[in-house]
PDB file of C-alpha atoms in Angstrom:
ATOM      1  CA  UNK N   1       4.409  15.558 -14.874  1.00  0.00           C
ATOM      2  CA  UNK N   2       3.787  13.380 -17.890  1.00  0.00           C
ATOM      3  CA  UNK N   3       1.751  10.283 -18.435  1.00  0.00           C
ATOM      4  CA  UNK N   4       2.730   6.932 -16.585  1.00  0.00           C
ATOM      5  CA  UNK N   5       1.479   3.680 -17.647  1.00  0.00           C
ATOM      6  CA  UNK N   6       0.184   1.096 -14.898  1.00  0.00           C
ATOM      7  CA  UNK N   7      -0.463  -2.245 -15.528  1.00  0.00           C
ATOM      8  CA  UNK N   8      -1.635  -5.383 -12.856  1.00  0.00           C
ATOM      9  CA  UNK N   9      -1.287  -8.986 -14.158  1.00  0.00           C
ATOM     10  CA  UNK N  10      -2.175 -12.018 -12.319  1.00  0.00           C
ATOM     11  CA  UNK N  11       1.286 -14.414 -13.619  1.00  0.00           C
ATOM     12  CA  UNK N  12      -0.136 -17.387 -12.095  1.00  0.00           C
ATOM     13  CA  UNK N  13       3.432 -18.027 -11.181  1.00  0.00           C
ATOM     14  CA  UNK N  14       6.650 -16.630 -12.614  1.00  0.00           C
ATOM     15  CA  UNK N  15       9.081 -19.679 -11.353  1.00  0.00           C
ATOM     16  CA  UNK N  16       9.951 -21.140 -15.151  1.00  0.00           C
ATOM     17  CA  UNK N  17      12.492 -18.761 -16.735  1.00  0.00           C
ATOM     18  CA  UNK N  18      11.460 -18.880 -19.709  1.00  0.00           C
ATOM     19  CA  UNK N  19       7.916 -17.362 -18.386  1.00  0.00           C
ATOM     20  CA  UNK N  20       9.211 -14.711 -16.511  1.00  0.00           C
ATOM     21  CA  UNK N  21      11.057 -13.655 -19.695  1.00  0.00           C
ATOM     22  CA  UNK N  22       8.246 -13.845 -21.487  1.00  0.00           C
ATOM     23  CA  UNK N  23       6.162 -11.960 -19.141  1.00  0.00           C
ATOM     24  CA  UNK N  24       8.676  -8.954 -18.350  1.00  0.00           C
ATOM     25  CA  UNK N  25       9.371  -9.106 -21.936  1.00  0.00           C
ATOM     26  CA  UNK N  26       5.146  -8.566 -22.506  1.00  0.00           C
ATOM     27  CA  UNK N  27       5.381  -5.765 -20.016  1.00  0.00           C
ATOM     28  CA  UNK N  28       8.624  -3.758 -21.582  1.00  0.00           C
ATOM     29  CA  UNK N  29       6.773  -3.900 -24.941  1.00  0.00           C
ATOM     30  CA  UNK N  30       3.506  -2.272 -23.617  1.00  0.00           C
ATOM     31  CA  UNK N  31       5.217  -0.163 -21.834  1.00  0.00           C
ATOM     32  CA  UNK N  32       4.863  -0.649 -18.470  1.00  0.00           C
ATOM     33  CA  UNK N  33       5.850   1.949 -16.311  1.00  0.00           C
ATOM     34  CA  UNK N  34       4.419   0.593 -12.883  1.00  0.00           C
ATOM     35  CA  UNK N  35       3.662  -3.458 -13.079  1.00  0.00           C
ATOM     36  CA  UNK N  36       1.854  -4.946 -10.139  1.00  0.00           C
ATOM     37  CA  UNK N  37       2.115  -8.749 -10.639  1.00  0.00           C
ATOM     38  CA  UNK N  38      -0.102 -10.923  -8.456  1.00  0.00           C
ATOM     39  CA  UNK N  39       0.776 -14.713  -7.681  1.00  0.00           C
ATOM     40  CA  UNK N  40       4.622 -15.038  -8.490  1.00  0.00           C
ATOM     41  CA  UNK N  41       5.162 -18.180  -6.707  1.00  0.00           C
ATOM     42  CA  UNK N  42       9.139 -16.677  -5.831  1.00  0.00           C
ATOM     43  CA  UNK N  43      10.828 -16.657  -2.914  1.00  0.00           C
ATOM     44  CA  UNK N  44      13.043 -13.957  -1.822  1.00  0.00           C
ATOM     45  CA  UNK N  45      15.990 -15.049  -3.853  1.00  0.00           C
ATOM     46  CA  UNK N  46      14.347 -15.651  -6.832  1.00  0.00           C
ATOM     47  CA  UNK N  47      12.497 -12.124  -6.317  1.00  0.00           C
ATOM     48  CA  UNK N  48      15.867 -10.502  -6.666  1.00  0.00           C
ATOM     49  CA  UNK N  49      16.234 -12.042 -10.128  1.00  0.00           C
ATOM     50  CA  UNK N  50      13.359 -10.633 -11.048  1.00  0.00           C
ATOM     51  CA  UNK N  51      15.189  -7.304 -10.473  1.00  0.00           C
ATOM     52  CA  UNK N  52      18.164  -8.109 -12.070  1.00  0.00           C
ATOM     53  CA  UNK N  53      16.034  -8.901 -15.233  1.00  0.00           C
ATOM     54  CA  UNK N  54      13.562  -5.638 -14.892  1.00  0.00           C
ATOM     55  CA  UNK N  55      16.651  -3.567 -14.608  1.00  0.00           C
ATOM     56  CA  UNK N  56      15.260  -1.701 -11.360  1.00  0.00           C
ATOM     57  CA  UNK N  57      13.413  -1.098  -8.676  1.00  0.00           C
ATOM     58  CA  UNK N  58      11.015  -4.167  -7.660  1.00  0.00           C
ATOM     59  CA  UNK N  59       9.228  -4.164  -4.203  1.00  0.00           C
ATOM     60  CA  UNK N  60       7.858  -7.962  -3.216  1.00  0.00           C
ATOM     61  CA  UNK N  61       6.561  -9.717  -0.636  1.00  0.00           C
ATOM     62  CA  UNK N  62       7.278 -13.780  -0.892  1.00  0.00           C
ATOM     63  CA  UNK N  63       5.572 -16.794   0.700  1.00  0.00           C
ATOM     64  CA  UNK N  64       6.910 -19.543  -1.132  1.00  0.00           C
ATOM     65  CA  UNK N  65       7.599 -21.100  -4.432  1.00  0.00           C
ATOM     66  CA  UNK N  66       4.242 -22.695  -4.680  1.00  0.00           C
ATOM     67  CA  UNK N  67       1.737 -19.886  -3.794  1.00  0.00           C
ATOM     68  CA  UNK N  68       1.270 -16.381  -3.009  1.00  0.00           C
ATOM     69  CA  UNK N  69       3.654 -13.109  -3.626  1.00  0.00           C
ATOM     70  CA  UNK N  70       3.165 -10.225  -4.877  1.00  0.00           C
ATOM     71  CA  UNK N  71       5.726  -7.333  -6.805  1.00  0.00           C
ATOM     72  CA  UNK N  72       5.448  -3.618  -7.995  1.00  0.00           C
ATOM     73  CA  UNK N  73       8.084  -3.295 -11.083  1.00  0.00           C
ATOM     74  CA  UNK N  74       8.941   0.143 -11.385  1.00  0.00           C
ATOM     75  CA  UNK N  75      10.798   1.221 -15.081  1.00  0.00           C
ATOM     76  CA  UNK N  76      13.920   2.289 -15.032  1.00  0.00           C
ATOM     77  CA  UNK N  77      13.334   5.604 -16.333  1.00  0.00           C
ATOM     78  CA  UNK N  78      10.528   6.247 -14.057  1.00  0.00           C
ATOM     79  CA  UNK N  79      11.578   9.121 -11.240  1.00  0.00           C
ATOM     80  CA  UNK N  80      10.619   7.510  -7.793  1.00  0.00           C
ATOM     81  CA  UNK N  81      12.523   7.775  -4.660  1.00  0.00           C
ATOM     82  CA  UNK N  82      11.222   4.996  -2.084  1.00  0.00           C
ATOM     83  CA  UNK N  83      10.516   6.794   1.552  1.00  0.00           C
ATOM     84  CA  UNK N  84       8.653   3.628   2.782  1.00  0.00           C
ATOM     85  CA  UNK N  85       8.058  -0.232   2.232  1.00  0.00           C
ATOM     86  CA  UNK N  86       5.627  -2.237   4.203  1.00  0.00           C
ATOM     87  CA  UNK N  87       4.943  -6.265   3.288  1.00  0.00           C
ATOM     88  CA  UNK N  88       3.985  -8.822   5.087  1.00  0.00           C
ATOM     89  CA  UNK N  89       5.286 -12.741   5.570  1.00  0.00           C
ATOM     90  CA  UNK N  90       2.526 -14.244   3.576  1.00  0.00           C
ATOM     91  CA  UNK N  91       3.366 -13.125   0.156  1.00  0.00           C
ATOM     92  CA  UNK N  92      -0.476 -11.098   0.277  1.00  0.00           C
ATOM     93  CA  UNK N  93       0.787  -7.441  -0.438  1.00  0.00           C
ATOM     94  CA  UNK N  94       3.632  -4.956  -0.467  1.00  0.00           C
ATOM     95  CA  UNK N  95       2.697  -1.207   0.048  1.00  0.00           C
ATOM     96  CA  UNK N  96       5.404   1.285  -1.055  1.00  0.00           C
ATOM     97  CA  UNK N  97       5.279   5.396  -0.466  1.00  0.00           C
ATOM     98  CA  UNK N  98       7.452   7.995  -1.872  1.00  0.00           C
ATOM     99  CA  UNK N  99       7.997  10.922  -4.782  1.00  0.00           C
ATOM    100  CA  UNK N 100       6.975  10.544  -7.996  1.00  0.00           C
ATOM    101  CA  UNK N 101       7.678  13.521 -10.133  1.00  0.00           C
ATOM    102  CA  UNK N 102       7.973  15.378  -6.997  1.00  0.00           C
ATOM    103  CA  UNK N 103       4.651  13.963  -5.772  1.00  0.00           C
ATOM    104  CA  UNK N 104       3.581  12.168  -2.330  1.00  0.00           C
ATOM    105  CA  UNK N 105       2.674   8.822  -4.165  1.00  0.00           C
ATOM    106  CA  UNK N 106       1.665   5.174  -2.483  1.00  0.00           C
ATOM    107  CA  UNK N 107       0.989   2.270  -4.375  1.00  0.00           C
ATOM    108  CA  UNK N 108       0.288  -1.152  -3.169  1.00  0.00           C
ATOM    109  CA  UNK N 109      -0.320  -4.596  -4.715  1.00  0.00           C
ATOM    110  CA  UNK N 110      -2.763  -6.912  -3.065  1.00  0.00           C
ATOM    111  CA  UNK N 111      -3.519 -10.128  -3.475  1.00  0.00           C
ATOM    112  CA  UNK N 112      -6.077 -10.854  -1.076  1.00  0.00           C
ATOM    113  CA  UNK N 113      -7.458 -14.341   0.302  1.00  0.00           C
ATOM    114  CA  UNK N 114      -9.991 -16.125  -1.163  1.00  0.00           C
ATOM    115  CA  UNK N 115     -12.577 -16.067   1.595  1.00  0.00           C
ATOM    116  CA  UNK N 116     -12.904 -12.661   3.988  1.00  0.00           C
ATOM    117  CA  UNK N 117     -10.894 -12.678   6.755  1.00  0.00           C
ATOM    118  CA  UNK N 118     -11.341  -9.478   8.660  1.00  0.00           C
ATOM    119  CA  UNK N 119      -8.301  -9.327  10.097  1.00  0.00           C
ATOM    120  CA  UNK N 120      -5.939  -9.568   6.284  1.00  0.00           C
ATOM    121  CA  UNK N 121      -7.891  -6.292   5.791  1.00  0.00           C
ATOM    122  CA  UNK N 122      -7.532  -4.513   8.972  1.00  0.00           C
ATOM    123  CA  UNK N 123      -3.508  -4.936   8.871  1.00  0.00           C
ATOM    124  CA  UNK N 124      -3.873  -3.066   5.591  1.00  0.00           C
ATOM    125  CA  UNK N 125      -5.487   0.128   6.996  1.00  0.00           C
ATOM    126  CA  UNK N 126      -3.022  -0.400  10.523  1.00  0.00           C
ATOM    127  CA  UNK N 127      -1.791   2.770  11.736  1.00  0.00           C
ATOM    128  CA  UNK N 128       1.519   2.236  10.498  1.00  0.00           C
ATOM    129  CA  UNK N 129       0.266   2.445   6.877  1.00  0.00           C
ATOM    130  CA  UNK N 130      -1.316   5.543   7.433  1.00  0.00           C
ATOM    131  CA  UNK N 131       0.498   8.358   5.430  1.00  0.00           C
ATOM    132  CA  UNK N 132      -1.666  11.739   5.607  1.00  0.00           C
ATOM    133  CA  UNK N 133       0.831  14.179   6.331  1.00  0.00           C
ATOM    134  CA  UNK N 134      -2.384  16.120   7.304  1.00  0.00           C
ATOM    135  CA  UNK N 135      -2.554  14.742  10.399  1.00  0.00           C
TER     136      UNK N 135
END
């Protein structure tokens, strides 16, 4: 297994093209091998040109182009095979499980409400989400 580099970054939105170039751009140069970006402000179709310009996998969950969403940006090169994707409506997280380098992985990017609400947390530890293959 060999190193992989995992970045998060807070975009503050990602709408203006220019940005988003600028951003993924950032992220190529350093290296970024996992990117979990907080706060894109996309909606599903623009999410998917977010792919087309990372070149590969990108898991989201979208609210709409004025708040919210999140993203894992997974490099090309990197070798993961999804099994799993949860995300909910409100652009808070995505949660994704599957190999990495032949190893159970799961990775999620949150981007969590300002004040505590009890129940935002309790969806994330639902039963659904729960991946032990102990049990």
């Amino acid at each position: 297994m060999s190193l992989t580099k995992l970045t998060t970054w807070n975009v503050k939105g990602i709408n203006n093209i220019v940005k988003r170039r600028k951003i993924l751009s950032s992220l190529k140069k350093e290296g970024a091998h996992i990117a979990f970006l907080q706060e894109t402000h996309l909606s599903d179709f623009e999410h998917a040109k977010l792919r087309r310009d990372w070149l590969d996998q990108v898991f989201y969950s979208s609210f709409n182009s004025k708040s919210r969403g999140v993203a894992i940006l997974l490099h090309k090169r990197l070798p993961f095979t999804l099994e799993k994707c949860y995300k909910d409506s409100e652009g808070r997280y995505v949660i994704i499980s599957g190999l990495l380098y032949g190893e159970k992985l799961i990775l999620g990017c949150i981007y969590s409400p300002n004040t505590f609400e009890a129940s935002f947390y309790s969806k994330l530890i639902a039963p659904e989400l729960d991946q032990n293959p102990d049990k």
